[in-house]
Short mmCIF file of C-alpha atoms in Angstrom, two decimals:
data_model
loop_
_atom_site.label_atom_id
_atom_site.label_comp_id
_atom_site.label_asym_id
_atom_site.label_seq_id
_atom_site.Cartn_x
_atom_site.Cartn_y
_atom_site.Cartn_z
CA UNK A 1 -15.54 -73.99 -24.34
CA UNK A 2 -18.72 -74.53 -23.64
CA UNK A 3 -18.11 -75.21 -20.28
CA UNK A 4 -16.80 -71.92 -19.95
CA UNK A 5 -19.67 -70.13 -21.29
CA UNK A 6 -22.01 -72.01 -18.81
CA UNK A 7 -19.62 -71.12 -15.62
CA UNK A 8 -19.68 -67.50 -17.09
CA UNK A 9 -23.31 -67.30 -17.68
CA UNK A 10 -24.02 -68.53 -14.17
CA UNK A 11 -21.48 -66.27 -12.68
CA UNK A 12 -23.15 -63.19 -14.12
CA UNK A 13 -26.28 -64.15 -13.02
CA UNK A 14 -25.05 -64.75 -9.26
CA UNK A 15 -23.23 -61.54 -9.78
CA UNK A 16 -26.62 -60.23 -10.59
CA UNK A 17 -28.32 -61.01 -7.53
CA UNK A 18 -25.39 -60.34 -5.50
CA UNK A 19 -26.18 -58.41 -2.12
CA UNK A 20 -24.94 -55.06 -2.23
CA UNK A 21 -25.11 -53.27 1.62
CA UNK A 22 -27.28 -50.44 0.17
CA UNK A 23 -29.23 -48.45 2.39
CA UNK A 24 -31.85 -45.68 1.61
CA UNK A 25 -34.35 -43.80 3.73
CA UNK A 26 -37.85 -42.73 4.30
CA UNK A 27 -38.34 -39.16 5.16
CA UNK A 28 -40.48 -38.43 7.74
CA UNK A 29 -43.58 -36.80 6.83
CA UNK A 30 -43.82 -32.88 6.31
CA UNK A 31 -43.41 -30.25 8.80
CA UNK A 32 -41.79 -33.10 11.80
CA UNK A 33 -38.40 -33.05 12.93
CA UNK A 34 -36.77 -33.26 9.69
CA UNK A 35 -37.37 -29.11 9.27
CA UNK A 36 -37.25 -30.01 5.69
CA UNK A 37 -37.91 -26.27 3.96
CA UNK A 38 -36.18 -23.49 4.55
CA UNK A 39 -39.97 -21.70 4.16
CA UNK A 40 -42.15 -22.92 6.93
CA UNK A 41 -45.36 -22.15 5.78
CA UNK A 42 -44.91 -24.90 3.12
CA UNK A 43 -45.71 -27.39 5.66
CA UNK A 44 -48.01 -25.23 7.98
CA UNK A 45 -51.79 -26.37 8.81
CA UNK A 46 -54.35 -25.29 6.65
CA UNK A 47 -55.89 -21.79 7.31
CA UNK A 48 -58.87 -21.79 10.27
CA UNK A 49 -60.99 -19.19 11.74
CA UNK A 50 -59.10 -16.73 14.50
CA UNK A 51 -60.91 -18.79 17.60
CA UNK A 52 -60.10 -22.34 15.89
CA UNK A 53 -63.75 -22.83 15.29
CA UNK A 54 -63.35 -24.72 12.03
CA UNK A 55 -61.72 -23.70 8.34
CA UNK A 56 -61.30 -20.59 7.15
CA UNK A 57 -62.84 -19.28 3.74
CA UNK A 58 -59.72 -19.76 1.63
CA UNK A 59 -58.93 -19.45 -1.98
CA UNK A 60 -58.29 -22.36 -4.85
CA UNK A 61 -54.79 -22.33 -3.64
CA UNK A 62 -55.12 -22.16 -0.17
CA UNK A 63 -54.92 -18.35 0.71
CA UNK A 64 -57.38 -17.17 3.54
CA UNK A 65 -60.26 -14.95 2.41
CA UNK A 66 -61.05 -13.37 5.89
CA UNK A 67 -59.37 -13.24 9.36
CA UNK A 68 -57.78 -16.82 10.06
CA UNK A 69 -54.74 -18.22 12.02
CA UNK A 70 -52.26 -21.21 10.70
CA UNK A 71 -50.56 -23.33 13.01
CA UNK A 72 -46.99 -23.10 11.42
CA UNK A 73 -45.67 -25.91 13.46
CA UNK A 74 -46.20 -27.99 16.32
CA UNK A 75 -42.49 -29.19 17.74
CA UNK A 76 -43.90 -29.92 21.33
CA UNK A 77 -43.20 -33.99 22.66
CA UNK A 78 -46.23 -35.85 22.07
CA UNK A 79 -48.97 -35.79 25.23
CA UNK A 80 -46.83 -31.91 26.08
CA UNK A 81 -50.45 -30.42 25.67
CA UNK A 82 -52.42 -32.96 27.47
CA UNK A 83 -49.63 -34.28 30.51
CA UNK A 84 -48.41 -36.61 31.27
CA UNK A 85 -45.57 -36.32 28.14
CA UNK A 86 -44.49 -39.60 26.70
CA UNK A 87 -40.85 -38.64 26.89
CA UNK A 88 -38.93 -39.04 29.82
CA UNK A 89 -36.27 -36.37 29.17
CA UNK A 90 -39.11 -34.25 28.06
CA UNK A 91 -36.98 -33.29 24.54
CA UNK A 92 -38.22 -30.78 22.49
CA UNK A 93 -36.25 -29.73 19.20
CA UNK A 94 -34.66 -26.02 19.25
CA UNK A 95 -36.86 -24.33 16.94
CA UNK A 96 -36.39 -20.58 18.64
CA UNK A 97 -34.82 -17.87 16.88
CA UNK A 98 -36.02 -14.87 14.40
CA UNK A 99 -38.14 -15.89 11.48
CA UNK A 100 -38.73 -13.78 8.60
CA UNK A 101 -42.41 -13.46 7.55
CA UNK A 102 -43.17 -12.00 4.37
CA UNK A 103 -46.42 -11.50 2.53
CA UNK A 104 -48.72 -9.48 0.20
CA UNK A 105 -52.12 -7.44 1.34
CA UNK A 106 -52.95 -6.32 4.37
CA UNK A 107 -53.02 -7.98 7.96
CA UNK A 108 -52.07 -7.38 11.71
CA UNK A 109 -49.88 -10.04 13.00
CA UNK A 110 -50.03 -11.70 16.34
CA UNK A 111 -48.56 -14.92 17.94
CA UNK A 112 -49.20 -16.22 21.51
CA UNK A 113 -46.10 -17.90 21.74
CA UNK A 114 -43.80 -15.33 19.74
CA UNK A 115 -42.93 -11.48 19.90
CA UNK A 116 -44.07 -10.00 16.61
CA UNK A 117 -42.22 -6.60 15.29
CA UNK A 118 -43.79 -3.74 13.46
CA UNK A 119 -44.11 -4.61 9.79
CA UNK A 120 -41.90 -2.97 7.31
CA UNK A 121 -43.18 -2.56 3.55
CA UNK A 122 -40.34 -3.63 0.84
CA UNK A 123 -41.30 -1.21 -2.04
CA UNK A 124 -39.19 -3.38 -4.53
CA UNK A 125 -41.29 -6.57 -3.90
CA UNK A 126 -44.58 -4.94 -2.60
CA UNK A 127 -44.20 -7.12 0.30
CA UNK A 128 -44.85 -6.85 3.99
CA UNK A 129 -42.11 -8.17 5.85
CA UNK A 130 -42.28 -8.81 9.77
CA UNK A 131 -39.86 -10.01 12.24
CA UNK A 132 -41.33 -13.00 14.60
CA UNK A 133 -38.80 -14.31 17.27
CA UNK A 134 -39.37 -17.47 18.82
CA UNK A 135 -37.98 -18.24 22.56
CA UNK A 136 -35.88 -20.86 23.74
CA UNK A 137 -37.83 -23.65 24.91
CA UNK A 138 -41.21 -23.05 22.51
CA UNK A 139 -42.01 -25.55 20.41
CA UNK A 140 -45.47 -24.22 19.03
CA UNK A 141 -45.87 -21.14 16.61
CA UNK A 142 -49.45 -20.02 15.86
CA UNK A 143 -49.96 -16.92 13.59
CA UNK A 144 -53.31 -14.87 13.61
CA UNK A 145 -53.87 -12.53 10.78
CA UNK A 146 -56.36 -9.97 11.49
CA UNK A 147 -57.85 -7.07 9.48
CA UNK A 148 -57.06 -8.70 6.56
CA UNK A 149 -57.32 -7.87 2.71
CA UNK A 150 -56.14 -10.17 -0.02
CA UNK A 151 -53.82 -12.07 1.61
CA UNK A 152 -51.65 -14.25 -0.17
CA UNK A 153 -48.17 -15.14 -1.03
CA UNK A 154 -47.17 -15.60 2.57
CA UNK A 155 -43.43 -16.89 3.39
CA UNK A 156 -42.23 -17.57 6.93
CA UNK A 157 -38.30 -18.15 6.64
CA UNK A 158 -36.31 -20.01 9.45
CA UNK A 159 -33.79 -18.00 11.37
CA UNK A 160 -30.38 -17.71 9.96
CA UNK A 161 -32.00 -17.74 5.73
CA UNK A 162 -32.85 -14.43 4.11
CA UNK A 163 -34.73 -14.37 0.94
CA UNK A 164 -34.48 -14.62 -1.67
CA UNK A 165 -33.11 -18.38 -1.45
CA UNK A 166 -31.43 -20.50 -3.91
CA UNK A 167 -32.45 -23.58 -2.06
CA UNK A 168 -36.01 -24.74 -0.91
CA UNK A 169 -34.28 -26.98 1.66
CA UNK A 170 -32.90 -26.16 4.75
CA UNK A 171 -28.68 -27.07 5.47
CA UNK A 172 -29.60 -29.50 8.35
CA UNK A 173 -31.88 -31.89 6.19
CA UNK A 174 -29.67 -32.27 3.15
CA UNK A 175 -26.95 -33.31 5.32
CA UNK A 176 -28.87 -35.67 7.02
CA UNK A 177 -30.16 -37.46 3.82
CA UNK A 178 -26.34 -37.31 2.55
CA UNK A 179 -25.19 -40.34 3.20
CA UNK A 180 -28.04 -42.17 1.89
CA UNK A 181 -28.11 -42.97 -2.13
CA UNK A 182 -32.16 -43.61 -2.37
CA UNK A 183 -35.07 -41.66 -1.03
CA UNK A 184 -38.50 -42.99 -0.35
CA UNK A 185 -41.09 -39.97 -0.55
CA UNK A 186 -44.03 -42.16 0.77
CA UNK A 187 -45.08 -39.95 3.76
CA UNK A 188 -44.43 -37.25 1.64
CA UNK A 189 -46.97 -38.24 -0.71
CA UNK A 190 -49.59 -38.75 2.11
CA UNK A 191 -49.80 -42.16 1.00
CA UNK A 192 -51.62 -43.46 4.40
CA UNK A 193 -53.77 -40.60 5.54
CA UNK A 194 -55.75 -39.86 2.36
CA UNK A 195 -58.85 -41.40 1.44
CA UNK A 196 -58.60 -42.21 -2.05
CA UNK A 197 -62.40 -41.96 -2.67
CA UNK A 198 -63.50 -39.62 -0.53
CA UNK A 199 -66.52 -41.32 -0.32
CA UNK A 200 -68.26 -39.96 -3.85
CA UNK A 201 -68.72 -40.98 -7.16
CA UNK A 202 -65.01 -39.15 -8.25
CA UNK A 203 -63.17 -42.34 -7.26
CA UNK A 204 -59.89 -41.67 -8.91
CA UNK A 205 -57.09 -39.20 -8.19
CA UNK A 206 -56.72 -36.83 -11.10
CA UNK A 207 -53.63 -34.69 -11.73
CA UNK A 208 -55.80 -31.90 -11.03
CA UNK A 209 -56.01 -33.31 -7.52
CA UNK A 210 -52.02 -32.72 -6.64
CA UNK A 211 -50.67 -29.48 -5.05
CA UNK A 212 -48.75 -27.41 -7.17
CA UNK A 213 -45.87 -24.86 -5.81
CA UNK A 214 -48.05 -22.02 -6.09
CA UNK A 215 -50.22 -23.88 -2.95
CA UNK A 216 -50.09 -22.02 0.15
CA UNK A 217 -49.38 -25.18 2.10
CA UNK A 218 -48.27 -28.99 1.23
CA UNK A 219 -50.66 -30.07 3.69
CA UNK A 220 -54.31 -31.67 3.01
CA UNK A 221 -56.52 -29.06 1.68
CA UNK A 222 -59.94 -30.56 0.36
CA UNK A 223 -58.83 -33.29 -2.45
CA UNK A 224 -54.93 -31.97 -2.69
CA UNK A 225 -52.67 -33.73 -0.96
CA UNK A 226 -49.05 -34.52 -1.23
CA UNK A 227 -46.01 -32.60 -1.68
CA UNK A 228 -45.65 -31.40 -5.49
CA UNK A 229 -44.11 -33.45 -7.12
CA UNK A 230 -41.60 -30.53 -8.16
CA UNK A 231 -40.00 -30.69 -4.74
CA UNK A 232 -39.05 -34.44 -5.27
CA UNK A 233 -37.68 -33.63 -8.51
CA UNK A 234 -35.84 -30.67 -6.81
CA UNK A 235 -33.97 -33.18 -4.35
CA UNK A 236 -32.88 -35.24 -7.27
CA UNK A 237 -31.68 -32.16 -9.03
CA UNK A 238 -30.00 -30.95 -5.85
CA UNK A 239 -28.26 -34.43 -4.88
CA UNK A 240 -28.09 -36.78 -8.02
CA UNK A 241 -29.88 -39.26 -5.67
CA UNK A 242 -32.42 -42.25 -6.66
CA UNK A 243 -35.92 -41.34 -5.80
CA UNK A 244 -38.32 -43.79 -4.55
CA UNK A 245 -41.68 -42.60 -5.35
CA UNK A 246 -45.42 -43.80 -4.35
CA UNK A 247 -48.19 -43.53 -6.83
CA UNK A 248 -51.46 -42.84 -4.81
CA UNK A 249 -53.58 -45.49 -4.78
CA UNK A 250 -56.28 -44.03 -6.67
CA UNK A 251 -54.27 -42.23 -9.48
CA UNK A 252 -55.69 -42.41 -13.00
CA UNK A 253 -53.72 -43.73 -15.72
CA UNK A 254 -53.53 -40.02 -17.29
CA UNK A 255 -52.20 -39.16 -13.79
CA UNK A 256 -49.67 -41.45 -13.73
CA UNK A 257 -48.77 -40.61 -17.58
CA UNK A 258 -48.46 -36.81 -16.53
CA UNK A 259 -46.06 -37.52 -13.92
CA UNK A 260 -43.83 -39.76 -15.69
CA UNK A 261 -43.65 -36.99 -18.45
CA UNK A 262 -43.35 -34.34 -15.53
CA UNK A 263 -40.01 -36.51 -13.94
CA UNK A 264 -38.54 -36.84 -17.75
CA UNK A 265 -39.06 -33.03 -18.22
CA UNK A 266 -37.67 -32.08 -15.17
CA UNK A 267 -35.02 -34.36 -14.00
CA UNK A 268 -31.65 -33.18 -14.98
CA UNK A 269 -29.96 -35.62 -13.20
CA UNK A 270 -29.68 -39.04 -14.26
CA UNK A 271 -31.71 -40.15 -11.17
CA UNK A 272 -33.18 -43.93 -10.92
CA UNK A 273 -36.64 -43.94 -10.52
CA UNK A 274 -38.28 -46.57 -7.72
CA UNK A 275 -42.02 -47.10 -8.10
CA UNK A 276 -44.24 -48.63 -6.02
CA UNK A 277 -48.22 -48.44 -6.11
CA UNK A 278 -49.61 -46.53 -3.17
CA UNK A 279 -47.97 -48.05 0.13
CA UNK A 280 -48.85 -51.14 1.81
CA UNK A 281 -51.93 -52.03 -0.14
CA UNK A 282 -51.97 -55.18 1.87
CA UNK A 283 -52.73 -53.22 5.26
CA UNK A 284 -56.50 -52.72 6.20
CA UNK A 285 -55.59 -50.24 8.55
CA UNK A 286 -54.80 -48.04 5.49
CA UNK A 287 -57.75 -46.83 3.07
CA UNK A 288 -55.67 -47.94 0.04
CA UNK A 289 -56.14 -51.56 1.15
CA UNK A 290 -60.18 -51.22 0.68
CA UNK A 291 -59.67 -49.06 -2.31
CA UNK A 292 -57.68 -51.67 -4.14
CA UNK A 293 -60.44 -54.53 -2.86
CA UNK A 294 -63.22 -52.48 -4.25
CA UNK A 295 -61.42 -51.72 -7.39
CA UNK A 296 -60.97 -55.37 -8.26
CA UNK A 297 -64.55 -56.94 -6.99
CA UNK A 298 -66.04 -54.09 -9.39
CA UNK A 299 -63.89 -55.02 -12.15
CA UNK A 300 -64.57 -58.68 -11.90
CA UNK A 301 -68.31 -58.06 -11.50
CA UNK A 302 -68.09 -55.77 -14.64
CA UNK A 303 -66.83 -59.08 -16.39
CA UNK A 304 -63.78 -59.53 -19.04
CA UNK A 305 -61.36 -59.43 -15.95
CA UNK A 306 -58.37 -60.98 -16.17
CA UNK A 307 -58.10 -61.08 -12.55
CA UNK A 308 -60.37 -64.25 -12.43
CA UNK A 309 -58.82 -65.64 -15.95
CA UNK A 310 -58.38 -69.37 -14.01
CA UNK A 311 -61.99 -69.07 -12.59
CA UNK A 312 -60.82 -67.85 -8.98
CA UNK A 313 -63.67 -66.58 -6.63
CA UNK A 314 -61.69 -65.40 -3.98
CA UNK A 315 -61.68 -61.38 -3.81
CA UNK A 316 -58.73 -61.90 -1.37
CA UNK A 317 -56.53 -63.01 -4.36
CA UNK A 318 -58.23 -60.62 -6.73
CA UNK A 319 -56.80 -57.65 -4.85
CA UNK A 320 -53.31 -59.10 -4.59
CA UNK A 321 -53.70 -59.54 -8.51
CA UNK A 322 -54.91 -56.18 -9.04
CA UNK A 323 -51.91 -54.84 -6.84
CA UNK A 324 -49.14 -56.85 -8.60
CA UNK A 325 -50.89 -55.73 -11.98
CA UNK A 326 -50.97 -52.23 -11.36
CA UNK A 327 -47.40 -52.02 -10.27
CA UNK A 328 -46.42 -53.17 -13.58
CA UNK A 329 -48.85 -51.06 -15.54
CA UNK A 330 -47.02 -48.18 -13.91
CA UNK A 331 -43.65 -49.17 -14.65
CA UNK A 332 -44.70 -49.54 -18.36
CA UNK A 333 -46.06 -45.87 -18.47
CA UNK A 334 -43.15 -44.25 -17.12
CA UNK A 335 -41.17 -46.20 -19.77
CA UNK A 336 -43.35 -45.10 -22.58
CA UNK A 337 -42.15 -41.37 -21.18
CA UNK A 338 -39.00 -42.49 -20.25
CA UNK A 339 -38.18 -44.36 -23.70
CA UNK A 340 -37.64 -48.09 -24.63
CA UNK A 341 -34.75 -49.90 -22.56
CA UNK A 342 -35.35 -47.72 -19.78
CA UNK A 343 -37.60 -50.07 -17.88
CA UNK A 344 -35.77 -52.34 -15.08
CA UNK A 345 -32.69 -50.05 -15.67
CA UNK A 346 -33.49 -46.24 -14.81
CA UNK A 347 -37.34 -47.24 -14.48
CA UNK A 348 -37.60 -49.51 -11.48
CA UNK A 349 -41.04 -51.11 -10.47
CA UNK A 350 -41.06 -52.47 -6.92
CA UNK A 351 -44.04 -55.05 -6.33
CA UNK A 352 -44.11 -54.83 -2.13
CA UNK A 353 -46.43 -56.84 -0.37
CA UNK A 354 -47.15 -58.48 3.15
CA UNK A 355 -43.96 -59.46 5.21
CA UNK A 356 -45.07 -62.63 6.60
CA UNK A 357 -46.81 -63.75 3.77
CA UNK A 358 -44.39 -65.36 1.07
CA UNK A 359 -46.71 -67.77 -0.45
CA UNK A 360 -48.63 -64.46 -1.71
CA UNK A 361 -45.77 -63.06 -3.14
CA UNK A 362 -45.23 -66.58 -4.97
CA UNK A 363 -49.01 -66.64 -6.20
CA UNK A 364 -48.77 -63.02 -7.41
CA UNK A 365 -45.67 -63.71 -9.35
CA UNK A 366 -47.15 -67.13 -10.70
CA UNK A 367 -50.38 -64.84 -11.82
CA UNK A 368 -48.43 -62.49 -13.62
CA UNK A 369 -46.14 -65.13 -15.16
CA UNK A 370 -49.26 -66.93 -16.81
CA UNK A 371 -50.94 -63.77 -17.76
CA UNK A 372 -47.90 -61.23 -18.82
CA UNK A 373 -44.87 -63.77 -18.82
CA UNK A 374 -41.96 -63.33 -17.20
CA UNK A 375 -42.06 -61.05 -14.01
CA UNK A 376 -38.46 -59.49 -14.35
CA UNK A 377 -38.96 -58.42 -17.64
CA UNK A 378 -41.49 -55.69 -15.99
CA UNK A 379 -40.84 -55.88 -12.45
CA UNK A 380 -37.34 -54.73 -10.79
CA UNK A 381 -38.03 -55.98 -7.46
CA UNK A 382 -40.14 -57.29 -4.49
CA UNK A 383 -40.19 -55.94 -1.24
CA UNK A 384 -41.20 -56.37 2.21
CA UNK A 385 -40.89 -54.76 5.86
CA UNK A 386 -39.03 -56.49 7.82
CA UNK A 387 -39.26 -54.69 11.33
CA UNK A 388 -37.83 -55.80 14.36
CA UNK A 389 -39.76 -55.11 17.55
CA UNK A 390 -40.53 -55.48 21.48
CA UNK A 391 -43.64 -57.98 20.75
CA UNK A 392 -43.80 -60.62 23.80
CA UNK A 393 -41.60 -58.47 26.53
CA UNK A 394 -43.94 -57.41 29.39
CA UNK A 395 -45.40 -54.16 30.28
CA UNK A 396 -42.81 -53.65 32.93
CA UNK A 397 -40.19 -54.61 31.33
CA UNK A 398 -36.76 -53.24 31.56
CA UNK A 399 -34.67 -51.09 29.11
CA UNK A 400 -32.23 -54.77 29.06
CA UNK A 401 -35.01 -56.81 28.68
CA UNK A 402 -36.73 -54.65 25.70
CA UNK A 403 -32.95 -54.50 24.12
CA UNK A 404 -32.93 -58.20 24.77
CA UNK A 405 -36.42 -58.79 22.89
CA UNK A 406 -35.51 -56.06 19.52
CA UNK A 407 -32.48 -58.76 19.07
CA UNK A 408 -34.54 -61.77 19.41
CA UNK A 409 -37.34 -60.27 17.46
CA UNK A 410 -34.62 -59.32 14.61
CA UNK A 411 -33.24 -62.68 14.89
CA UNK A 412 -36.55 -64.83 14.77
CA UNK A 413 -37.39 -63.12 11.58
CA UNK A 414 -34.95 -64.47 9.49
CA UNK A 415 -36.84 -67.86 8.06
CA UNK A 416 -39.50 -65.34 6.60
CA UNK A 417 -36.79 -62.57 5.16
CA UNK A 418 -34.78 -65.53 3.46
CA UNK A 419 -38.04 -67.29 2.30
CA UNK A 420 -38.70 -64.23 0.13
CA UNK A 421 -35.42 -63.10 -0.40
CA UNK A 422 -34.49 -66.32 -2.19
CA UNK A 423 -38.01 -66.26 -4.12
CA UNK A 424 -37.24 -62.98 -5.86
CA UNK A 425 -33.80 -64.23 -6.38
CA UNK A 426 -35.06 -67.57 -8.22
CA UNK A 427 -37.54 -65.16 -10.09
CA UNK A 428 -34.29 -62.95 -11.18
CA UNK A 429 -35.85 -60.08 -8.99
CA UNK A 430 -34.00 -58.13 -6.81
CA UNK A 431 -35.63 -58.53 -2.67
CA UNK A 432 -35.51 -55.03 -1.03
CA UNK A 433 -36.91 -53.68 2.30
CA UNK A 434 -39.24 -51.01 1.55
CA UNK A 435 -39.35 -50.16 5.32
CA UNK A 436 -37.61 -51.72 8.47
CA UNK A 437 -35.81 -50.82 11.67
CA UNK A 438 -37.50 -50.79 15.46
CA UNK A 439 -41.01 -50.69 16.19
CA UNK A 440 -42.08 -49.42 19.70
CA UNK A 441 -45.67 -48.00 18.67
CA UNK A 442 -48.94 -48.74 18.31
CA UNK A 443 -49.86 -46.04 20.95
CA UNK A 444 -50.09 -47.62 23.89
CA UNK A 445 -48.74 -45.72 26.82
CA UNK A 446 -47.89 -48.60 28.91
CA UNK A 447 -43.89 -48.49 29.67
CA UNK A 448 -43.78 -45.55 26.74
CA UNK A 449 -40.89 -44.47 28.84
CA UNK A 450 -38.66 -47.42 28.84
CA UNK A 451 -39.37 -47.79 25.39
CA UNK A 452 -38.12 -44.53 24.76
CA UNK A 453 -34.63 -45.07 26.60
CA UNK A 454 -34.50 -48.28 24.94
CA UNK A 455 -34.35 -46.47 21.56
CA UNK A 456 -31.92 -43.90 22.56
CA UNK A 457 -29.91 -46.62 24.56
CA UNK A 458 -26.12 -46.87 22.98
CA UNK A 459 -26.75 -50.63 22.89
CA UNK A 460 -29.18 -49.81 19.93
CA UNK A 461 -26.21 -49.20 17.59
CA UNK A 462 -24.61 -52.74 17.87
CA UNK A 463 -28.60 -53.99 17.32
CA UNK A 464 -29.49 -51.92 14.18
CA UNK A 465 -26.03 -52.74 12.47
CA UNK A 466 -26.75 -56.67 13.31
CA UNK A 467 -30.55 -56.27 11.76
CA UNK A 468 -29.30 -54.96 8.56
CA UNK A 469 -25.61 -56.61 8.38
CA UNK A 470 -26.39 -60.39 9.42
CA UNK A 471 -30.09 -60.67 9.29
CA UNK A 472 -30.42 -58.61 6.00
CA UNK A 473 -27.26 -58.48 3.59
CA UNK A 474 -25.49 -61.65 4.80
CA UNK A 475 -29.16 -63.35 3.78
CA UNK A 476 -28.84 -62.19 0.44
CA UNK A 477 -30.95 -58.86 0.59
CA UNK A 478 -30.38 -55.86 -1.64
CA UNK A 479 -31.61 -52.07 -0.84
CA UNK A 480 -32.84 -51.47 2.53
CA UNK A 481 -34.92 -48.24 3.00
CA UNK A 482 -34.80 -47.35 6.77
CA UNK A 483 -37.94 -46.11 8.24
CA UNK A 484 -37.42 -43.14 9.15
CA UNK A 485 -34.67 -40.09 8.82
CA UNK A 486 -36.50 -38.27 11.60
CA UNK A 487 -39.58 -38.56 13.87
CA UNK A 488 -40.57 -37.56 17.79
CA UNK A 489 -40.17 -40.38 20.03
CA UNK A 490 -43.45 -41.42 21.89
CA UNK A 491 -46.07 -43.85 22.40
CA UNK A 492 -46.58 -43.95 18.55
CA UNK A 493 -43.15 -44.97 17.69
CA UNK A 494 -39.86 -43.71 17.77
CA UNK A 495 -39.02 -44.67 14.19
CA UNK A 496 -36.62 -41.93 13.61
CA UNK A 497 -32.65 -42.94 12.92
CA UNK A 498 -32.38 -39.51 14.94
CA UNK A 499 -35.45 -37.31 16.82
CA UNK A 500 -33.41 -34.12 16.11
CA UNK A 501 -32.15 -33.35 12.96
CA UNK A 502 -29.24 -31.76 13.76
CA UNK A 503 -27.99 -34.28 15.48
CA UNK A 504 -26.96 -37.43 13.48
CA UNK A 505 -24.51 -39.05 15.93
CA UNK A 506 -27.36 -41.14 17.50
CA UNK A 507 -26.95 -45.12 18.42
CA UNK A 508 -29.15 -46.00 15.51
CA UNK A 509 -27.79 -43.28 13.06
CA UNK A 510 -24.39 -44.75 13.74
CA UNK A 511 -25.77 -48.50 13.60
CA UNK A 512 -27.47 -47.69 10.40
CA UNK A 513 -24.17 -46.50 8.61
CA UNK A 514 -21.97 -49.16 9.95
CA UNK A 515 -24.03 -52.03 8.49
CA UNK A 516 -22.71 -50.32 5.34
CA UNK A 517 -18.73 -50.83 6.38
CA UNK A 518 -17.43 -54.12 4.66
#
C-alpha cells in the first residue's frame, strides 16, 4: 500500500512537470505590421508642429492646442526613406484604401500622401467627417490640421470599418492571434524604450502615469507610456486567452495594486495572468537594468535590507536578488486582489533572467529559499530567451549557409536550455521561454539581403519546428512564447512569424504551428 502511494505521488510530480507543447505569442509594438487597432489614431505619433520642428502644444490627453500634424502610420520598408532599403523584395504591407476621419472642433485637413475629401458635419454626434484615401503603393500617412479651434476626439478608422465599431481590434489581428492560447504584451507596455526614472527625483512609475482610453494616442507622451491596461483586458474578454503582462520597472506598490484591482474587476473571462517584472532586467542595453541596480544599491546603503542578509558585498548579486524578490512581491499583491488560492493557479509569477547564466538562476532561487521559503510557493515558473541566430556566419554567407548556421545555433543551445529546464523542474517550477525564435538583428546592414531571404526561405518551416519541438519541448520545456507575431524585416531583425498580418501562410508561421502537432 505504501509503495503504491509513493508511486502515485511520484507519478503526480512527474505529470506536474511534464512538458506540454504549448505555444504562446509576443505581440509587436503598436503601430507596426500587426495593424492592431481599427482606430489608427490610437497608434499615431504625438502631435508636432506643422513643419515638424518640434512637439505641438497639447492638453493633458495629448490633443493639440494649436495647428499641428501627426504621423498616422509609416509602413515603409526600413531605409526606404534613405536608400538603399534593406529588404531585397522591397515588400510593403498594403494599407491603401479610404479611411474615415472623425473629429470635434474645427480644422482644415491636408495630407501629402492621401486625397482628402471636403468635410461633412454629423449633426447627431456634432462631429466632422472626412474621407481620406491613400493610394496603392503608399505606406506613409501624415495628416496636417490647420486653422484649428478646439480639436479633440480625433479618430481615423481603417478602410471597411464604419463607426460605431463593436470591437477595438481589426479582424486580421484577431485572426492572427487566434492559434495562440497565451499573449505576451511586453512591447505594448513599451517596456524597453521608456526611461523609468526620467533623470529626476520622481523615480517611480505611479498609476497616474499610465495611458487611459481618453488619451489621443497610446504612444509615449511625456511620462505616459504603454497601451491602456483596459485594452489588454479587452483581448482577454474578447478571446478568453491567457495574458502575460510586464510590470513597469519603476512601478510603485500602489501601481501594482491598482492594476491588480483593475484586472480583477474588469476581466470577465477566467484568463490566467502571467506576471513578469519588466523585461530583461539582466540586459544592460535596457534602462530597466540600470534602474534595478540603482534601486538595489540604494536599498543596501540605506540599511536593513535583506539583499545582503548573508554579508554579500557584490552589487551584481544584489540586483539579481532584487529582481527575484520583486517578482515574488508582484505576485503577492495580485493574490491579495484575486483572493486566497489564486497564487500559482490563476496568478502566475514568472522569474525571467539571462539564458546563458543557469548558475545565476540557481543563486536567485537559493537566496529566495533561504529568505522567504520554498520558491514554488510564490513563483510559477522561471523563464529564458533561447533564440537561435547566425553568429559565426560570414558577412557574405549565402542563404544556404545562413540556414545551416540557424540549425547549428539551435542545436548548440541544447545544453544551456536543458540546464535551466532541469533546474526549474527540480524546484517544482515550470520552465518557460519568454521570447524565442530566429535572430538576424543587431542593426548591421552587411549581407542584410541574404539575411532577409533566409528568414523567408521555405526551409525555415522545418528549422522553426525543429527548434521548438526537438530543442525545447523534447527537453521538458513548457510554455514557449514566440517573438513576435508580426514585424517588418530589416537589419534590425526579422522577428515576426510574418511581416504581413494578413498573410499567415509563411514558413515560420507554419513551422511554429507544426511544432504543436503530435
